[in-house]
Amino acid sequence: MSMQDVIQSLENRYPHQPEFIQAVKEVASSISDAYEANSDYSKFKVFERLTEPDRVISFRVNWEDDEGNIQVNRGWRVQFSNAIGPYKGGLRFHPTVNESVLKFLGFEQIFKNALTGLPMGGAKGGSDFDPKGKSDNEIRRFCYAFIRELYQYIGKDIDVPAGDIGVGGREVSYMFAMYKNLTHEYGGVLTGKGVGFGGSLIRTEATGYGAVYFLENMLSAQNETFTDKRVLISGAGNVALHAAEKALMLDATVLTVSDSQGTLHDPAGFTQEKIDWLKDQKAARKPLKDYVEEFGGEWLAGEKPWQIKGDIAMPCATQNEVDIAEAEQMVANGIKYVVEGANMPLTIAAIDYIREQHVHYAPGKAANAGGVAVSGLEMSQNSVRQYRSFEELDVQLRQIMKNIHDDAARATQHLQAESTPCIDYMAGANIVGFKRAADALVAYGVLN
Ligand code: NDP
Ligand code: 2IT
């Protein structure tokens, strides 16, 4: 079957999984030459195998709310591929979670994890549970109930979950506690645990910091620096606020963050004090717009950040948050670099448009791989039962992001068009990630 036939059969089989089909098409669009260059790939049906998860585990989660009512949610774990290491990827708790979203995320995770150079396969999981408006006790009871269902399918050498939207250190620690309680095993199993009982330093910061380290390499490839660059960030969660913090540390000016309610624009730029305030405000689940009373700036209710003029855009909220109209707005407002902190934040039409406009573009699977990379370092620290220092891990994270940048750039060097200064990181990341997983499948023969 050709890659096109595989996609057609996926579309026939999964007509209700648009996000998953979108992610497959995006990868397919850049790997066809690499695929055809190695006849083993079609002989061993590598594309067909990598686009069907090893398994999807779905389950019901019963939990009790503060009023004593029984609540019922759905939970999933998509174990996509363990070709190059144990299944690895985050858990998302958000009302929009469904099988399509988790399959797209699990599929992307295969290539992202391969890009880190660490031995990790791809997976994703989560629930349609909405943490918003829930008490701390309800969150704890939900996390316990979720892992009570999932624990039998995961393990430190089998499948290692972590956080994602709606799941941070607190939730991971509750789930780790329940896993430990049920299995009597202190092996690590989830990453992003609290520091002091197995968690790694810099895991919290790693995705946002890593995305900015990736950007640092993109800028230097164009002989540019962060100085005088205006950065627009969407999202105000873990990834967004740590991206803002690192961009500030490297001398950029960060003008916006946002959430599902609107955009916060501070023309004076965020300082560390302001970012610390934002972290506290989000942790307390209080509104972003209170910032204006504290520090000034403007609150744009219901708006996204792309109406503001800037040089660099970092979408760090969620999938498909930037469509073609917003991509046009970015270009019209002077954006020259788009770096995806979120997973698949741009629609295919938006990606096509900014690339046509010669905007430097880094796809999420390359730019946001810092989080899972440090998860990989947490796994190795857990295995040897030792901790590494913040400074040591920061150096490693920065080096991993440089390696991903350089590997992706090298993979497409021979295709570099003279008409554009842009490096094709999208094709590069897809080709490098795909080959690493595909070569393992060829070596295994018929098995996974
Ligand atoms: P958080 O839960 O910490 O923050 C999510 C942020 O995005 C919040 O500001 C939230 O706003 C906003 N958001 C979420 N969903 C929507 C939506 N449907 N519409 C508008 N805004 C939305 O999550 P993270 O920062 O961890 O994750 C952000 C992105 O980064 C995701 O795409 C995730 O997959 C990706 N990512 C995360 C990694 C990690 O290590 N955490 C690693 C690699 C990628 P509000 O609070 O109003 O809901
Ligand atoms: O999308 C991602 O890479 C994550 N949410 C982090 C996964 C992980 O296992 O650390």
Coordinates of C-alpha atoms and ligand atoms in Angstrom, one line a residue:
M1 CA 0.0 0.0 0.0
S2 CA 1.3 3.5 -0.8
M3 CA 1.3 6.1 1.9
Q4 CA -1.6 7.8 0.2
D5 CA -3.6 4.5 0.3
V6 CA -2.8 4.1 4.0
I7 CA -4.1 7.6 4.7
Q8 CA -7.2 6.8 2.7
S9 CA -7.9 3.7 4.7
L10 CA -7.4 5.6 7.9
E11 CA -9.9 8.2 6.8
N12 CA -12.4 5.4 5.9
R13 CA -11.8 3.7 9.2
Y14 CA -11.7 6.7 11.5
P15 CA -13.9 9.4 10.0
H16 CA -14.6 10.8 13.4
Q17 CA -10.9 11.3 14.3
P18 CA -10.0 14.6 12.5
E19 CA -7.1 15.5 14.7
F20 CA -5.5 12.2 14.3
I21 CA -5.9 12.2 10.5
Q22 CA -4.5 15.8 10.5
A23 CA -1.3 14.7 12.4
V24 CA -0.8 11.7 10.1
K25 CA -1.1 13.9 7.0
E26 CA 1.3 16.4 8.4
V27 CA 4.0 13.8 8.9
A28 CA 3.2 12.1 5.6
S29 CA 3.6 15.3 3.7
S30 CA 7.3 15.5 4.5
I31 CA 8.6 11.9 4.6
S32 CA 7.6 10.5 1.2
D33 CA 11.1 10.9 -0.3
A34 CA 12.8 9.3 2.7
Y35 CA 10.1 6.5 2.6
E36 CA 10.7 5.7 -1.0
A37 CA 14.5 5.9 -0.7
N38 CA 14.4 2.8 1.5
S39 CA 12.5 -0.1 0.0
D40 CA 12.5 -1.9 3.4
Y41 CA 10.0 0.7 4.6
S42 CA 7.2 -0.4 2.2
K43 CA 8.3 -4.1 2.4
F44 CA 7.9 -4.0 6.2
K45 CA 4.7 -1.9 6.0
V46 CA 6.3 0.6 8.3
F47 CA 3.9 3.5 7.6
E48 CA 0.9 1.2 8.1
R49 CA 2.3 -0.1 11.3
L50 CA 3.2 3.3 12.7
T51 CA -0.2 4.8 12.0
E52 CA -2.2 2.2 14.0
P53 CA -1.5 2.2 17.7
D54 CA -0.2 -0.9 19.4
R55 CA -3.3 -0.6 21.5
V56 CA -5.9 1.8 22.9
I57 CA -7.0 1.2 26.4
S58 CA -10.2 2.8 27.4
F59 CA -11.9 2.7 30.7
R60 CA -14.5 4.3 33.0
V61 CA -13.5 6.4 36.0
N62 CA -16.0 6.6 38.9
W63 CA -15.2 9.1 41.6
E64 CA -17.1 10.8 44.3
D65 CA -17.6 14.6 44.4
D66 CA -17.7 16.8 47.5
E67 CA -21.5 16.4 47.8
G68 CA -21.1 12.6 47.9
N69 CA -22.5 12.2 44.3
I70 CA -20.9 9.5 42.1
Q71 CA -19.4 11.1 39.0
V72 CA -18.5 9.1 35.9
N73 CA -15.7 10.1 33.4
R74 CA -13.9 8.3 30.5
G75 CA -10.2 7.6 30.6
W76 CA -7.8 6.4 27.9
R77 CA -4.2 5.4 27.3
V78 CA -3.1 5.2 23.7
Q79 CA 0.1 3.0 23.6
F80 CA 1.1 4.0 20.2
S81 CA 4.6 2.5 19.7
N82 CA 7.3 1.0 21.9
A83 CA 9.6 0.5 19.0
I84 CA 12.5 2.4 20.5
G85 CA 11.7 2.4 24.2
P86 CA 8.9 2.1 26.8
Y87 CA 5.7 3.9 25.9
K88 CA 6.1 7.4 27.1
G89 CA 3.9 10.5 27.0
G90 CA 1.7 12.7 29.1
L91 CA -1.8 12.6 30.5
R92 CA -4.3 15.3 29.6
F93 CA -7.4 16.2 31.7
H94 CA -9.7 18.4 29.7
P95 CA -13.3 18.2 28.6
T96 CA -12.2 18.2 25.0
V97 CA -10.2 15.0 25.4
N98 CA -11.4 12.1 23.2
E99 CA -9.8 9.2 21.3
S100 CA -9.0 11.4 18.2
V101 CA -7.1 13.9 20.3
L102 CA -5.2 11.3 22.2
K103 CA -4.3 9.4 19.1
F104 CA -2.9 12.5 17.4
L105 CA -0.9 13.3 20.5
G106 CA 0.4 9.7 20.9
F107 CA 1.3 9.6 17.2
E108 CA 3.3 12.9 17.4
Q109 CA 4.9 11.6 20.6
I110 CA 6.6 8.7 18.7
F111 CA 8.6 11.1 16.6
K112 CA 9.2 13.7 19.3
N113 CA 10.6 11.2 21.7
A114 CA 12.8 9.7 19.0
L115 CA 14.1 13.2 18.3
T116 CA 15.3 13.6 21.9
G117 CA 17.8 10.8 21.2
L118 CA 16.7 9.0 24.4
P119 CA 15.1 5.5 24.3
M120 CA 11.4 6.3 24.6
G121 CA 8.4 5.1 22.7
G122 CA 5.2 7.1 22.1
A123 CA 2.0 7.2 24.1
K124 CA -0.6 9.6 25.4
G125 CA -3.6 9.3 27.7
G126 CA -6.0 11.3 29.8
S127 CA -9.6 11.9 30.5
D128 CA -12.6 14.2 29.7
F129 CA -12.6 15.2 33.4
D130 CA -12.6 19.0 33.7
P131 CA -10.4 20.1 36.6
K132 CA -11.9 23.6 36.4
G133 CA -14.1 24.4 39.3
K134 CA -13.2 21.2 41.2
S135 CA -12.0 21.4 44.8
D136 CA -8.5 20.1 45.8
N137 CA -10.2 17.1 47.4
E138 CA -12.1 16.3 44.2
I139 CA -8.9 16.5 42.1
R140 CA -7.2 14.1 44.5
R141 CA -10.1 11.7 44.4
F142 CA -10.2 11.8 40.6
C143 CA -6.4 11.2 40.3
Y144 CA -6.6 8.2 42.6
A145 CA -9.6 6.8 40.7
F146 CA -8.0 7.3 37.3
I147 CA -4.8 5.5 38.2
R148 CA -6.7 2.7 40.0
E149 CA -8.0 1.9 36.5
L150 CA -4.8 2.5 34.6
Y151 CA -2.2 1.1 36.9
Q152 CA -2.3 -2.4 35.6
Y153 CA -1.3 -1.3 32.1
I154 CA 1.7 0.9 33.0
G155 CA 5.1 0.4 34.7
K156 CA 8.6 1.9 34.8
D157 CA 9.8 -0.3 31.9
I158 CA 6.4 -0.6 30.2
D159 CA 4.6 2.7 29.9
V160 CA 5.7 5.9 31.8
P161 CA 3.0 8.7 31.8
A162 CA 3.6 12.3 32.8
G163 CA 1.7 15.6 32.7
D164 CA 0.0 17.6 30.0
I165 CA -2.9 20.1 29.9
G166 CA -4.6 20.0 33.3
V167 CA -2.0 17.6 34.8
G168 CA 1.0 19.1 36.7
G169 CA 3.2 18.1 39.6
R170 CA 0.3 17.9 42.0
E171 CA -1.7 15.5 39.9
V172 CA 1.3 13.4 39.0
S173 CA 2.2 13.0 42.6
Y174 CA -1.3 11.9 43.6
M175 CA -1.2 9.3 40.7
F176 CA 2.3 8.2 41.7
A177 CA 1.1 7.7 45.3
M178 CA -1.9 5.5 44.2
Y179 CA 0.4 3.5 41.9
K180 CA 2.8 2.9 44.7
N181 CA 0.0 2.0 47.1
L182 CA -1.4 -0.6 44.7
T183 CA 1.8 -2.2 43.5
H184 CA 4.2 -1.6 46.5
E185 CA 6.8 -0.5 43.9
Y186 CA 8.8 2.7 44.1
G187 CA 10.3 2.5 40.6
G188 CA 9.4 5.9 39.2
V189 CA 6.6 5.0 36.8
L190 CA 5.3 8.5 36.2
T191 CA 7.6 11.5 35.5
G192 CA 7.0 15.0 36.7
K193 CA 6.7 13.8 40.3
G194 CA 7.5 16.2 43.1
V195 CA 11.2 17.0 43.6
G196 CA 12.4 15.1 46.7
F197 CA 10.5 11.9 46.1
G198 CA 11.8 10.9 42.6
G199 CA 11.0 14.0 40.6
S200 CA 13.7 15.6 38.5
L201 CA 14.8 19.2 38.9
I202 CA 14.0 21.4 35.8
R203 CA 11.1 19.0 34.6
T204 CA 8.6 21.8 35.5
E205 CA 10.5 24.4 33.5
A206 CA 11.7 22.0 30.7
T207 CA 9.1 22.4 28.0
G208 CA 9.0 26.2 27.9
Y209 CA 12.8 26.6 28.5
G210 CA 13.5 24.0 25.8
A211 CA 11.3 25.7 23.3
V212 CA 13.2 28.9 23.8
Y213 CA 16.5 27.0 23.6
F214 CA 15.3 25.7 20.2
L215 CA 14.5 29.2 19.2
E216 CA 18.0 30.3 20.3
N217 CA 19.4 27.9 17.7
M218 CA 17.0 29.1 15.0
L219 CA 18.0 32.7 15.6
S220 CA 21.7 31.9 15.6
A221 CA 21.3 30.0 12.3
Q222 CA 20.1 33.4 10.9
N223 CA 22.8 35.4 12.7
E224 CA 20.2 36.9 15.0
T225 CA 19.8 37.3 18.8
F226 CA 17.0 37.7 21.3
T227 CA 17.9 41.4 21.9
D228 CA 15.1 43.7 20.8
K229 CA 12.9 40.8 19.7
R230 CA 9.2 41.1 20.7
V231 CA 7.7 37.8 21.6
L232 CA 3.9 37.0 21.6
I233 CA 3.0 33.9 23.7
S234 CA -0.4 32.2 23.9
G235 CA -1.4 30.2 26.9
A236 CA -0.6 30.9 30.5
G237 CA 0.1 27.4 31.7
N238 CA 3.2 25.4 32.4
V239 CA 4.7 25.7 28.9
A240 CA 3.7 29.3 28.2
L241 CA 4.9 30.9 31.5
H242 CA 8.2 29.0 31.4
A243 CA 8.8 30.0 27.8
A244 CA 8.1 33.6 28.8
E245 CA 10.6 33.3 31.7
K246 CA 13.4 31.9 29.6
A247 CA 12.8 34.4 26.7
L248 CA 13.1 37.2 29.3
M249 CA 16.3 35.6 30.7
L250 CA 17.8 35.6 27.2
D251 CA 17.0 39.3 26.7
A252 CA 13.8 39.2 24.6
T253 CA 10.7 41.3 25.4
V254 CA 7.6 39.2 26.1
L255 CA 4.4 41.1 25.4
T256 CA 1.5 38.7 25.8
V257 CA 0.2 35.6 27.4
S258 CA -3.4 34.3 27.1
D259 CA -5.9 31.7 28.3
S260 CA -9.3 30.4 27.3
Q261 CA -10.8 33.7 28.5
G262 CA -8.7 36.2 26.6
T263 CA -5.3 37.8 26.1
L264 CA -3.2 39.8 28.5
H265 CA -1.0 42.4 26.7
D266 CA 1.7 44.3 28.6
P267 CA 3.3 46.8 26.2
A268 CA 6.1 47.3 28.8
G269 CA 7.0 43.6 28.7
F270 CA 6.8 41.0 31.5
T271 CA 9.5 41.2 34.2
Q272 CA 10.4 38.2 36.4
E273 CA 8.3 39.8 39.2
K274 CA 5.3 39.9 36.8
I275 CA 5.8 36.3 35.6
D276 CA 6.0 35.1 39.3
W277 CA 2.7 36.9 39.9
L278 CA 1.2 35.2 36.9
K279 CA 2.4 31.8 38.1
D280 CA 0.8 32.4 41.5
Q281 CA -2.4 33.7 40.0
K282 CA -2.8 30.6 37.7
A283 CA -1.8 28.2 40.4
A284 CA -4.6 29.7 42.5
R285 CA -6.9 29.4 39.5
K286 CA -7.7 33.1 39.6
P287 CA -8.4 35.3 36.5
L288 CA -5.5 36.6 34.3
K289 CA -7.3 39.9 33.9
D290 CA -6.6 40.9 37.5
Y291 CA -3.0 41.6 36.3
V292 CA -4.1 44.9 34.8
E293 CA -5.1 46.3 38.2
E294 CA -1.7 45.2 39.6
F295 CA 0.7 46.1 36.8
G296 CA -1.2 47.9 34.0
G297 CA -1.4 46.8 30.4
E298 CA -4.7 45.7 28.7
W299 CA -7.0 42.7 28.9
L300 CA -8.4 41.7 25.6
A301 CA -11.5 39.6 26.5
G302 CA -12.1 36.6 24.2
E303 CA -9.2 37.6 22.0
K304 CA -6.0 35.8 21.0
P305 CA -2.6 37.5 21.0
W306 CA -1.9 37.6 17.2
Q307 CA -3.4 41.1 16.7
I308 CA -0.4 42.6 18.5
K309 CA 2.8 43.5 16.5
G310 CA 5.8 41.3 17.3
D311 CA 8.7 39.4 15.9
I312 CA 8.3 35.9 17.3
A313 CA 5.1 34.0 18.0
M314 CA 5.0 31.0 20.4
P315 CA 1.6 29.3 20.5
C316 CA 1.7 27.4 23.8
A317 CA -2.0 26.6 24.6
T318 CA -3.6 23.8 22.5
Q319 CA -4.1 22.2 19.1
N320 CA -5.5 24.1 16.2
E321 CA -5.5 27.4 18.1
V322 CA -4.0 29.2 15.0
D323 CA -6.0 28.9 11.8
I324 CA -5.3 30.5 8.5
A325 CA -6.9 33.9 9.4
E326 CA -4.7 34.0 12.5
A327 CA -1.6 33.0 10.6
E328 CA -2.3 35.9 8.2
Q329 CA -2.7 38.2 11.2
M330 CA 0.7 37.1 12.5
V331 CA 2.4 37.8 9.2
A332 CA 0.7 41.2 8.8
N333 CA 1.9 42.1 12.3
G334 CA 5.5 41.4 11.5
I335 CA 6.0 37.8 12.9
K336 CA 9.2 36.3 11.4
Y337 CA 9.5 33.2 13.7
V338 CA 6.7 30.8 14.8
V339 CA 7.8 28.3 17.5
E340 CA 5.2 25.7 18.6
G341 CA 5.3 25.2 22.4
A342 CA 1.9 23.4 22.2
N343 CA 1.3 20.2 20.2
M344 CA -0.1 20.9 16.7
P345 CA -1.3 24.5 17.5
L346 CA -1.3 25.4 13.8
T347 CA -3.8 24.0 11.3
I348 CA -2.3 22.6 8.1
A349 CA -3.5 25.6 6.2
A350 CA -1.9 27.9 8.7
I351 CA 1.4 26.1 8.4
D352 CA 1.3 26.2 4.6
Y353 CA 0.6 29.9 4.7
I354 CA 3.4 31.0 7.1
R355 CA 5.9 28.7 5.2
E356 CA 4.9 30.4 1.9
Q357 CA 5.5 33.7 3.6
H358 CA 9.1 32.6 4.5
V359 CA 8.4 32.7 8.3
H360 CA 10.9 30.5 10.2
Y361 CA 8.7 27.7 11.6
A362 CA 9.5 25.1 14.3
P363 CA 7.0 22.3 14.7
G364 CA 6.0 21.2 18.2
K365 CA 7.5 17.8 17.9
A366 CA 10.9 19.4 17.7
A367 CA 10.5 22.6 19.7
N368 CA 8.5 21.3 22.7
A369 CA 10.5 18.1 23.1
G370 CA 12.4 19.5 26.1
G371 CA 9.7 18.4 28.5
V372 CA 9.8 14.8 27.5
A373 CA 13.6 14.9 27.2
V374 CA 13.8 15.9 30.9
S375 CA 11.2 13.2 31.7
G376 CA 13.7 10.8 30.1
L377 CA 16.4 12.2 32.3
E378 CA 14.0 11.7 35.3
M379 CA 13.6 8.0 34.3
S380 CA 17.4 7.5 34.2
Q381 CA 17.8 9.3 37.6
N382 CA 15.2 7.0 39.1
S383 CA 16.9 3.9 37.6
V384 CA 20.2 4.7 39.2
R385 CA 18.6 6.2 42.3
Q386 CA 20.5 9.5 42.1
Y387 CA 19.6 13.1 41.5
R388 CA 21.4 15.5 39.2
S389 CA 21.7 19.2 39.9
F390 CA 19.6 21.9 38.3
E391 CA 22.6 23.3 36.5
E392 CA 23.7 19.9 35.2
L393 CA 20.2 19.2 33.8
D394 CA 19.9 22.6 32.3
V395 CA 23.1 22.1 30.4
Q396 CA 21.8 18.7 29.2
L397 CA 18.4 20.1 28.2
R398 CA 20.1 23.0 26.2
Q399 CA 22.3 20.5 24.5
I400 CA 19.4 18.1 23.6
M401 CA 17.5 21.0 22.1
K402 CA 20.6 22.0 20.0
N403 CA 21.0 18.4 18.9
I404 CA 17.3 18.3 17.8
H405 CA 17.8 21.6 15.9
D406 CA 20.9 20.5 14.2
D407 CA 19.6 17.0 13.3
A408 CA 16.5 18.5 11.8
A409 CA 18.5 21.1 9.9
R410 CA 21.0 18.6 8.6
A411 CA 18.3 16.2 7.4
T412 CA 17.0 18.8 4.9
Q413 CA 20.2 20.6 4.1
H414 CA 20.3 19.1 0.6
L415 CA 16.8 20.4 -0.1
Q416 CA 17.5 24.0 1.0
A417 CA 16.1 26.3 -1.6
E418 CA 18.2 29.3 -2.6
S419 CA 15.0 31.4 -2.7
T420 CA 14.5 31.3 1.1
P421 CA 16.7 31.6 4.2
C422 CA 14.3 29.3 6.0
I423 CA 15.5 25.9 7.3
D424 CA 12.8 23.3 6.8
Y425 CA 12.5 22.1 10.4
M426 CA 9.2 20.5 9.8
A427 CA 10.4 18.1 7.2
G428 CA 13.7 17.6 9.1
A429 CA 12.0 16.7 12.4
N430 CA 9.5 14.4 10.6
I431 CA 12.3 12.6 8.7
V432 CA 14.7 12.2 11.6
G433 CA 11.9 11.1 14.0
F434 CA 10.3 8.8 11.5
K435 CA 13.5 7.0 10.5
R436 CA 14.5 6.3 14.1
A437 CA 11.2 4.5 14.8
A438 CA 11.0 2.9 11.3
D439 CA 14.5 1.5 11.3
A440 CA 13.6 -0.3 14.6
L441 CA 10.5 -1.8 13.1
V442 CA 12.5 -3.1 10.1
A443 CA 15.0 -4.7 12.4
Y444 CA 12.3 -6.4 14.4
G445 CA 10.7 -8.0 11.3
V446 CA 7.0 -8.6 11.9
L447 CA 6.7 -7.7 15.6
N448 CA 5.8 -4.3 16.8
Ligands
NDP1 P1 -1.6 23.8 31.2 O1 -2.8 23.0 31.6 O2 -0.5 24.1 32.2 O3 -2.0 25.1 30.5 C1 -2.8 25.1 29.4 C2 -3.0 26.6 28.9 O4 -3.6 26.5 27.6 C3 -3.9 27.4 29.8 O5 -3.5 28.7 29.7 C4 -5.3 27.1 29.2 O6 -6.2 28.1 29.5 C5 -4.9 27.1 27.7 N1 -5.9 26.2 27.0 C6 -6.0 24.9 27.1 N2 -6.9 24.4 26.3 C7 -7.5 25.5 25.7 C8 -8.5 25.7 24.7 N3 -9.2 24.6 24.3 N4 -8.7 26.9 24.3 C9 -8.0 28.0 24.8 N5 -7.0 27.9 25.7 C10 -6.8 26.7 26.1 O7 -0.9 22.9 30.0 P2 0.5 22.9 29.4 O8 1.1 24.3 29.5 O9 1.3 21.8 30.1 O10 0.3 22.5 27.9 C11 0.1 23.5 26.9 C12 0.4 22.8 25.5 O11 1.8 22.4 25.5 C13 -0.4 21.6 25.2 O12 -0.6 21.6 23.8 C14 0.4 20.4 25.6 O13 0.1 19.2 24.9 C15 1.8 21.0 25.2 N6 3.0 20.3 25.8 C16 3.1 20.3 27.2 C17 4.2 19.7 27.8 C18 4.4 19.7 29.2 O14 5.5 19.2 29.6 N7 3.5 20.1 30.1 C19 5.2 19.1 26.9 C20 5.1 19.3 25.5 C21 3.9 19.9 25.0 P3 -7.3 28.0 30.7 O15 -6.4 27.9 31.9 O16 -8.2 29.1 30.6 O17 -7.9 26.6 30.4
2IT2 O1 3.5 16.5 25.0 C1 4.4 16.2 25.7 O2 5.6 15.9 25.2 C2 4.2 16.1 27.1 N1 3.1 16.4 27.6 C3 5.3 15.6 28.0 C4 5.4 14.1 28.0 C5 6.3 13.4 29.0 O3 6.3 12.2 29.1 O4 7.0 14.1 29.7

